[in-house]
Amino acid sequence: MTQMMIQAPLSSVERFSELLGLIYEVAMDTSAWGRALEAILHALGGNYVSLIVRPGSGDDLGWIVSAASDRREVNSHHPQIALSPFTGLQPDKLVTIADILPEAEWRSSQYYRDWCEPHGVFHVLACDIATKDGGIYGFRVTRPEGSPAFSLQDRADAKLLLPHLKRALNLHLSINQDRKVSALYSHAMAQLMVAAVVLDENGLVLDCNPMAKGVLELGDGLRIVGNQLEATYANDNRKLQRLVRDALSGKQQSVGLIEAMSVSRPSGKVSWGVVVQAMTPDQWTVGKHRPCVAVFVRDAEGKAHPPVKLAQQLFQLTPAETALAIQLANGLSLEEAGEVLNIRRNTARAHLRSIFSKTGVRRQTELVRIFLNSVAWLGVHDSE
């Protein structure tokens, strides 16, 4: 028989505070669920505690996070789990098996005989937690048959924890959503060839998007020295540092302007276009290492390569016509594009006439404009 952990009552303020700390830690780091569930297991005196993140269905095994007092591995994907009497509970209502089935019926159920009994599970405390996105998370605490049933005090302790479990789950949903949206924006900016460098309240580099990392790795006009963004040439650097100081001092907000400059490149390539913009903090963003200034860098000479399939779909072009349009959009003349693609001049001209017909434009400059402004450039994956 599974040995139950000694219960630590939640009446202690210190114990309850420690448990809440573990629960809220999972909002930032889901790998902390193991520690949080172990603490809940100890507090409620169970032999198993589980959080059903995603129930299994069909070929999907689902996802269950669990903790056990004796560290035994539990097959949480046993087919009999689908027969659980705790399926479809009223959300946010705490129940025990006694609230659902008479003991004789519970003992004779296939779910109990095939899954619970072999794992030393007899008493069950359960609640389905509903989150703000419409999701349902199953919270389960169990004890073996030789242990006392869950008492009124056990229920009261569990009810103290449930609102915090729900808040932690909702916090994680919000944080995870924000992270995904930020990653999407960063990806889109990178594909549009806009580098973004975020500086903190001391003008030190706090973060860079992928495009910015590529620009800085070149060391061609812009670089990081002592965690500070600098321009290679002294005159450029003095102006860049002044713009950053103005943004940090709040001067930009007083005049309502966002300033720009060009930064020369030792390679001789076209200068970087740089915009410095203050990021206004709200009343809660105090302390160190908060985002205060954004520096945007544009490469006017950069080459990009949108997915051919997307460009074809947008403009109804053939693969050959799409390849030519991409070369033209990247600044090559018709003759240069023909050489890169290894096609004859007459063939390139024929492709260009067809492209004009399909896109409804009459000039090569207009073709480049609509192609550069199309959404095709946003379809580039990070792996490409």
Short mmCIF file of C-alpha atoms in Angstrom, two decimals:
data_model
loop_
_atom_site.label_atom_id
_atom_site.label_comp_id
_atom_site.label_asym_id
_atom_site.label_seq_id
_atom_site.Cartn_x
_atom_site.Cartn_y
_atom_site.Cartn_z
CA MET A 1 0.00 0.00 0.00
CA THR A 2 1.22 3.49 -0.85
CA GLN A 3 2.46 5.42 2.15
CA MET A 4 0.88 8.82 2.54
CA MET A 5 3.00 11.87 3.29
CA ILE A 6 2.58 13.51 6.69
CA GLN A 7 0.15 16.39 6.33
CA ALA A 8 1.36 19.89 7.12
CA PRO A 9 -1.65 22.07 8.01
CA LEU A 10 -2.19 25.32 6.15
CA SER A 11 -3.06 27.13 9.40
CA SER A 12 0.56 28.29 9.60
CA VAL A 13 0.98 31.67 7.88
CA GLU A 14 4.57 30.82 7.00
CA ARG A 15 3.56 27.50 5.44
CA PHE A 16 0.71 29.05 3.47
CA SER A 17 2.93 31.88 2.25
CA GLU A 18 5.59 29.43 1.11
CA LEU A 19 3.00 27.38 -0.78
CA LEU A 20 1.57 30.45 -2.53
CA GLY A 21 5.07 31.46 -3.59
CA LEU A 22 5.54 28.10 -5.30
CA ILE A 23 2.12 28.33 -6.98
CA TYR A 24 2.71 31.81 -8.42
CA GLU A 25 6.19 30.85 -9.60
CA VAL A 26 4.56 28.60 -12.21
CA ALA A 27 3.03 31.62 -13.91
CA MET A 28 6.51 32.52 -15.16
CA ASP A 29 7.98 29.03 -15.41
CA THR A 30 5.79 25.98 -16.04
CA SER A 31 8.66 23.67 -15.08
CA ALA A 32 7.97 24.78 -11.49
CA TRP A 33 4.68 22.85 -11.44
CA GLY A 34 6.47 19.78 -10.09
CA ARG A 35 7.66 21.64 -6.97
CA ALA A 36 4.29 23.32 -6.48
CA LEU A 37 2.36 20.06 -6.72
CA GLU A 38 4.75 18.32 -4.33
CA ALA A 39 4.11 21.08 -1.78
CA ILE A 40 0.34 20.77 -2.27
CA LEU A 41 0.63 17.01 -1.89
CA HIS A 42 2.40 17.51 1.42
CA ALA A 43 -0.07 20.14 2.61
CA LEU A 44 -3.17 18.07 1.81
CA GLY A 45 -1.75 14.74 2.92
CA GLY A 46 -2.22 12.83 -0.33
CA ASN A 47 -0.31 10.11 -2.10
CA TYR A 48 -0.84 11.65 -5.56
CA VAL A 49 -1.74 15.10 -6.82
CA SER A 50 -2.28 15.86 -10.50
CA LEU A 51 -3.06 18.78 -12.78
CA ILE A 52 -4.73 17.67 -16.01
CA VAL A 53 -3.50 20.31 -18.44
CA ARG A 54 -4.99 18.69 -21.53
CA PRO A 55 -7.20 15.59 -21.34
CA GLY A 56 -6.38 12.81 -23.78
CA SER A 57 -8.72 12.14 -26.70
CA GLY A 58 -8.32 9.90 -29.72
CA ASP A 59 -4.65 9.69 -30.63
CA ASP A 60 -3.83 12.66 -28.37
CA LEU A 61 -2.43 11.35 -25.08
CA GLY A 62 -3.05 14.69 -23.42
CA TRP A 63 -0.80 16.25 -20.81
CA ILE A 64 -0.90 15.64 -17.05
CA VAL A 65 1.53 17.04 -14.48
CA SER A 66 1.66 15.01 -11.28
CA ALA A 67 3.52 14.41 -8.04
CA ALA A 68 3.63 11.22 -5.96
CA SER A 69 4.65 10.69 -2.36
CA ASP A 70 6.67 7.56 -3.14
CA ARG A 71 8.10 8.77 -6.48
CA ARG A 72 6.53 5.90 -8.39
CA GLU A 73 5.91 6.39 -12.09
CA VAL A 74 2.20 6.53 -12.88
CA ASN A 75 0.90 5.82 -16.37
CA SER A 76 -1.40 8.81 -16.67
CA HIS A 77 -2.38 7.77 -20.20
CA HIS A 78 -4.06 4.51 -19.25
CA PRO A 79 -7.11 3.99 -21.52
CA GLN A 80 -9.41 3.56 -18.49
CA ILE A 81 -8.82 7.21 -17.50
CA ALA A 82 -11.49 8.15 -20.04
CA LEU A 83 -14.01 6.31 -17.77
CA SER A 84 -13.30 8.56 -14.79
CA PRO A 85 -16.46 9.64 -12.92
CA PHE A 86 -14.82 13.05 -12.49
CA THR A 87 -15.19 13.84 -16.19
CA GLY A 88 -17.41 16.87 -16.84
CA LEU A 89 -17.47 18.33 -13.33
CA GLN A 90 -19.12 21.68 -12.67
CA PRO A 91 -16.22 24.15 -13.03
CA ASP A 92 -14.64 25.53 -9.85
CA LYS A 93 -16.64 23.23 -7.56
CA LEU A 94 -14.65 21.02 -5.17
CA VAL A 95 -16.00 17.46 -4.78
CA THR A 96 -14.98 14.06 -3.42
CA ILE A 97 -15.82 10.64 -4.80
CA ALA A 98 -18.47 10.34 -2.07
CA ASP A 99 -20.28 13.33 -3.61
CA ILE A 100 -20.55 11.50 -6.93
CA LEU A 101 -20.92 7.75 -6.30
CA PRO A 102 -21.95 5.43 -3.45
CA GLU A 103 -18.94 3.50 -2.15
CA ALA A 104 -20.18 0.14 -3.51
CA GLU A 105 -20.63 1.58 -6.99
CA TRP A 106 -17.19 3.21 -6.82
CA ARG A 107 -15.53 -0.08 -5.83
CA SER A 108 -17.27 -1.99 -8.62
CA SER A 109 -16.50 0.55 -11.36
CA GLN A 110 -14.08 -0.48 -14.08
CA TYR A 111 -12.16 2.76 -13.66
CA TYR A 112 -11.50 2.03 -9.98
CA ARG A 113 -10.67 -1.67 -10.45
CA ASP A 114 -8.42 -1.27 -13.50
CA TRP A 115 -6.63 1.99 -12.71
CA CYS A 116 -7.19 3.39 -9.19
CA GLU A 117 -6.87 0.26 -7.06
CA PRO A 118 -3.57 -0.89 -8.65
CA HIS A 119 -2.11 2.57 -7.90
CA GLY A 120 -3.34 2.76 -4.30
CA VAL A 121 -6.00 5.36 -5.06
CA PHE A 122 -9.28 5.24 -3.13
CA HIS A 123 -10.19 8.67 -1.74
CA VAL A 124 -10.28 11.46 -4.35
CA LEU A 125 -10.62 15.22 -3.97
CA ALA A 126 -11.30 16.89 -7.32
CA CYS A 127 -12.01 20.24 -8.95
CA ASP A 128 -12.11 21.39 -12.57
CA ILE A 129 -10.60 24.88 -12.76
CA ALA A 130 -12.00 27.13 -15.51
CA THR A 131 -9.62 29.77 -16.91
CA LYS A 132 -10.50 33.03 -18.65
CA ASP A 133 -9.76 31.60 -22.11
CA GLY A 134 -12.41 28.91 -21.66
CA GLY A 135 -9.91 26.19 -20.77
CA ILE A 136 -10.53 23.56 -18.09
CA TYR A 137 -7.72 22.21 -15.89
CA GLY A 138 -8.42 19.16 -13.74
CA PHE A 139 -7.02 19.31 -10.19
CA ARG A 140 -6.96 15.96 -8.34
CA VAL A 141 -5.65 14.88 -4.92
CA THR A 142 -5.84 11.23 -3.84
CA ARG A 143 -5.28 9.01 -0.78
CA PRO A 144 -5.05 5.22 -0.41
CA GLU A 145 -7.84 3.16 1.13
CA GLY A 146 -6.14 2.76 4.50
CA SER A 147 -5.98 6.54 5.00
CA PRO A 148 -8.79 8.72 6.33
CA ALA A 149 -11.23 10.23 3.85
CA PHE A 150 -10.84 13.91 3.06
CA SER A 151 -12.32 15.84 5.99
CA LEU A 152 -14.14 19.16 6.11
CA GLN A 153 -10.84 20.77 7.12
CA ASP A 154 -9.12 19.17 4.10
CA ARG A 155 -11.80 20.64 1.87
CA ALA A 156 -11.40 24.04 3.50
CA ASP A 157 -7.64 23.92 2.95
CA ALA A 158 -8.09 22.93 -0.69
CA LYS A 159 -10.62 25.74 -1.20
CA LEU A 160 -8.01 28.20 0.07
CA LEU A 161 -5.62 27.04 -2.63
CA LEU A 162 -7.99 26.82 -5.61
CA PRO A 163 -8.38 30.59 -6.27
CA HIS A 164 -4.59 30.92 -6.31
CA LEU A 165 -4.18 27.97 -8.68
CA LYS A 166 -6.71 29.63 -10.96
CA ARG A 167 -4.94 33.00 -10.83
CA ALA A 168 -1.58 31.37 -11.53
CA LEU A 169 -3.04 29.59 -14.56
CA ASN A 170 -4.60 32.82 -15.84
CA LEU A 171 -1.35 34.72 -15.26
CA HIS A 172 0.55 32.12 -17.23
CA LEU A 173 -1.95 32.39 -20.09
CA SER A 174 -1.52 36.18 -20.19
CA ILE A 175 2.27 36.06 -19.98
CA ASN A 176 2.53 33.31 -22.56
CA GLN A 177 0.24 35.22 -24.91
CA ASP A 178 2.31 38.39 -24.50
CA ARG A 179 5.48 36.43 -25.23
CA LYS A 180 4.01 34.93 -28.37
CA VAL A 181 2.75 38.29 -29.62
CA SER A 182 6.14 39.90 -28.91
CA ALA A 183 7.91 37.09 -30.76
CA LEU A 184 5.55 37.56 -33.70
CA TYR A 185 6.20 41.32 -33.84
CA SER A 186 9.93 40.73 -33.59
CA HIS A 187 9.77 38.19 -36.41
CA ALA A 188 7.74 40.56 -38.60
CA MET A 189 10.17 43.43 -37.99
CA ALA A 190 13.10 41.20 -38.86
CA GLN A 191 11.49 40.16 -42.16
CA LEU A 192 10.78 43.82 -42.95
CA MET A 193 14.50 44.42 -42.40
CA VAL A 194 14.02 46.68 -39.37
CA ALA A 195 16.50 46.18 -36.54
CA ALA A 196 15.34 47.10 -33.05
CA VAL A 197 17.63 47.70 -30.06
CA VAL A 198 16.03 48.38 -26.66
CA LEU A 199 17.97 50.40 -24.08
CA ASP A 200 17.40 50.64 -20.34
CA GLU A 201 17.24 53.71 -18.10
CA ASN A 202 21.05 54.03 -18.23
CA GLY A 203 21.24 53.76 -22.02
CA LEU A 204 22.58 50.20 -21.83
CA VAL A 205 21.43 47.51 -24.24
CA LEU A 206 18.54 45.52 -22.79
CA ASP A 207 17.38 43.53 -25.81
CA CYS A 208 17.82 43.14 -29.58
CA ASN A 209 15.61 41.57 -32.19
CA PRO A 210 17.18 39.04 -34.62
CA MET A 211 17.76 41.68 -37.30
CA ALA A 212 19.58 43.93 -34.81
CA LYS A 213 21.82 41.08 -33.72
CA GLY A 214 22.80 40.54 -37.34
CA VAL A 215 23.53 44.23 -37.86
CA LEU A 216 25.68 44.46 -34.73
CA GLU A 217 27.59 41.28 -35.56
CA LEU A 218 28.70 42.95 -38.80
CA GLY A 219 30.45 45.71 -36.82
CA ASP A 220 29.93 47.91 -39.86
CA GLY A 221 29.09 51.34 -38.43
CA LEU A 222 27.27 50.18 -35.29
CA ARG A 223 28.56 48.06 -32.42
CA ILE A 224 28.13 47.34 -28.73
CA VAL A 225 30.94 48.50 -26.43
CA GLY A 226 30.57 47.99 -22.69
CA ASN A 227 26.92 47.06 -23.27
CA GLN A 228 26.35 50.45 -24.88
CA LEU A 229 25.29 51.02 -28.49
CA GLU A 230 27.92 53.08 -30.33
CA ALA A 231 28.61 54.31 -33.85
CA THR A 232 32.04 53.64 -35.35
CA TYR A 233 32.81 57.23 -36.37
CA ALA A 234 33.16 59.90 -33.68
CA ASN A 235 30.78 62.44 -35.23
CA ASP A 236 28.09 59.82 -35.73
CA ASN A 237 28.60 58.51 -32.21
CA ARG A 238 28.31 61.95 -30.61
CA LYS A 239 24.97 62.50 -32.38
CA LEU A 240 23.72 59.01 -31.52
CA GLN A 241 24.56 59.46 -27.84
CA ARG A 242 22.85 62.87 -27.81
CA LEU A 243 19.68 61.37 -29.26
CA VAL A 244 19.73 58.64 -26.64
CA ARG A 245 20.29 61.18 -23.83
CA ASP A 246 17.42 63.32 -25.13
CA ALA A 247 15.13 60.28 -25.18
CA LEU A 248 16.14 59.30 -21.65
CA SER A 249 15.70 62.86 -20.32
CA GLY A 250 12.15 63.15 -21.63
CA LYS A 251 13.03 65.99 -24.00
CA GLN A 252 11.38 64.14 -26.88
CA GLN A 253 8.03 64.14 -25.14
CA SER A 254 8.21 67.89 -24.47
CA VAL A 255 8.67 68.75 -28.13
CA GLY A 256 6.73 65.79 -29.54
CA LEU A 257 9.49 64.74 -31.94
CA ILE A 258 11.24 61.49 -32.78
CA GLU A 259 14.70 62.15 -34.19
CA ALA A 260 16.56 60.34 -36.94
CA MET A 261 20.09 60.22 -38.27
CA SER A 262 22.25 58.33 -40.73
CA VAL A 263 25.24 56.28 -39.58
CA SER A 264 28.17 55.86 -41.95
CA ARG A 265 29.54 52.38 -42.59
CA PRO A 266 33.30 51.72 -42.89
CA SER A 267 32.54 49.19 -45.65
CA GLY A 268 31.39 52.02 -47.88
CA LYS A 269 27.89 50.64 -48.19
CA VAL A 270 24.84 52.87 -47.95
CA SER A 271 24.56 54.38 -44.45
CA TRP A 272 22.28 52.91 -41.83
CA GLY A 273 19.07 54.86 -41.23
CA VAL A 274 18.60 55.22 -37.46
CA VAL A 275 15.59 56.43 -35.47
CA VAL A 276 15.71 56.93 -31.69
CA GLN A 277 12.43 56.88 -29.80
CA ALA A 278 11.63 57.15 -26.09
CA MET A 279 9.49 54.41 -24.51
CA THR A 280 7.35 56.18 -21.94
CA PRO A 281 7.20 54.17 -18.69
CA ASP A 282 4.02 53.95 -16.68
CA GLN A 283 3.88 54.65 -12.93
CA TRP A 284 4.66 51.01 -12.09
CA THR A 285 7.85 50.65 -14.15
CA VAL A 286 10.44 51.73 -11.63
CA GLY A 287 13.74 50.16 -10.73
CA LYS A 288 16.62 48.87 -12.78
CA HIS A 289 16.77 47.49 -16.30
CA ARG A 290 13.43 48.71 -17.57
CA PRO A 291 12.94 49.43 -21.31
CA CYS A 292 13.28 53.20 -21.86
CA VAL A 293 14.56 53.81 -25.40
CA ALA A 294 14.08 52.04 -28.73
CA VAL A 295 16.67 52.44 -31.49
CA PHE A 296 15.44 51.36 -34.92
CA VAL A 297 17.93 50.67 -37.71
CA ARG A 298 16.99 50.28 -41.38
CA ASP A 299 19.25 48.80 -44.03
CA ALA A 300 18.39 50.62 -47.25
CA GLU A 301 20.70 48.32 -49.20
CA GLY A 302 19.66 45.01 -47.62
CA LYS A 303 18.50 42.06 -49.68
CA ALA A 304 15.60 39.89 -48.65
CA HIS A 305 14.24 36.67 -50.05
CA PRO A 306 10.50 36.13 -49.63
CA PRO A 307 9.13 32.61 -50.11
CA VAL A 308 8.67 32.05 -53.83
CA LYS A 309 5.38 30.21 -53.27
CA LEU A 310 3.85 33.17 -51.39
CA ALA A 311 4.93 35.64 -54.05
CA GLN A 312 3.48 33.40 -56.75
CA GLN A 313 0.16 33.19 -54.91
CA LEU A 314 -0.03 36.96 -54.41
CA PHE A 315 0.70 37.98 -57.99
CA GLN A 316 -0.18 34.80 -59.92
CA LEU A 317 3.34 34.59 -61.32
CA THR A 318 5.24 31.58 -62.59
CA PRO A 319 8.34 30.45 -60.64
CA ALA A 320 10.59 32.02 -63.27
CA GLU A 321 8.68 35.30 -63.21
CA THR A 322 8.76 35.35 -59.40
CA ALA A 323 12.52 34.80 -59.34
CA LEU A 324 13.00 37.74 -61.70
CA ALA A 325 10.66 39.99 -59.67
CA ILE A 326 12.63 39.23 -56.48
CA GLN A 327 15.92 40.17 -58.11
CA LEU A 328 14.41 43.42 -59.40
CA ALA A 329 12.97 44.20 -55.96
CA ASN A 330 16.46 43.73 -54.52
CA GLY A 331 17.77 46.54 -56.72
CA LEU A 332 19.17 44.78 -59.77
CA SER A 333 18.59 46.03 -63.29
CA LEU A 334 16.85 43.77 -65.80
CA GLU A 335 20.20 42.88 -67.39
CA GLU A 336 21.84 42.16 -64.00
CA ALA A 337 18.90 40.04 -62.92
CA GLY A 338 19.11 38.06 -66.15
CA GLU A 339 22.79 37.32 -65.52
CA VAL A 340 22.13 36.21 -61.92
CA LEU A 341 19.33 33.92 -63.08
CA ASN A 342 21.32 32.76 -66.12
CA ILE A 343 18.59 33.66 -68.60
CA ARG A 344 18.86 35.52 -71.92
CA ARG A 345 17.98 39.18 -72.20
CA ASN A 346 15.01 38.47 -74.46
CA THR A 347 13.72 35.86 -72.00
CA ALA A 348 14.03 38.34 -69.13
CA ARG A 349 12.13 40.94 -71.18
CA ALA A 350 9.39 38.41 -71.93
CA HIS A 351 9.10 37.56 -68.23
CA LEU A 352 8.93 41.27 -67.36
CA ARG A 353 6.12 41.90 -69.89
CA SER A 354 4.16 39.01 -68.38
CA ILE A 355 4.79 40.33 -64.86
CA PHE A 356 3.54 43.79 -65.92
CA SER A 357 0.39 42.22 -67.39
CA LYS A 358 -0.38 40.14 -64.29
CA THR A 359 0.34 42.86 -61.72
CA GLY A 360 -1.24 45.73 -63.65
CA VAL A 361 1.84 47.98 -63.51
CA ARG A 362 3.63 49.66 -66.41
CA ARG A 363 7.04 50.59 -65.02
CA GLN A 364 9.81 48.63 -63.36
CA THR A 365 10.03 51.14 -60.48
CA GLU A 366 6.32 50.68 -59.77
CA LEU A 367 6.75 46.91 -59.82
CA VAL A 368 9.55 47.15 -57.26
CA ARG A 369 7.38 49.36 -55.04
CA ILE A 370 4.37 47.03 -54.96
CA PHE A 371 6.59 44.00 -54.52
CA LEU A 372 8.50 45.51 -51.59
CA ASN A 373 5.25 46.62 -49.96
CA SER A 374 3.60 43.21 -50.31
CA VAL A 375 2.99 40.79 -47.46
CA ALA A 376 5.19 38.19 -49.18
CA TRP A 377 8.17 39.41 -47.15
CA LEU A 378 6.39 38.52 -43.91
CA GLY A 379 6.22 34.84 -44.82
CA VAL A 380 9.89 34.13 -44.23
CA HIS A 381 10.42 31.62 -41.41
CA ASP A 382 13.29 31.92 -38.94
CA SER A 383 14.70 28.66 -40.25
CA GLU A 384 15.02 29.97 -43.77
#
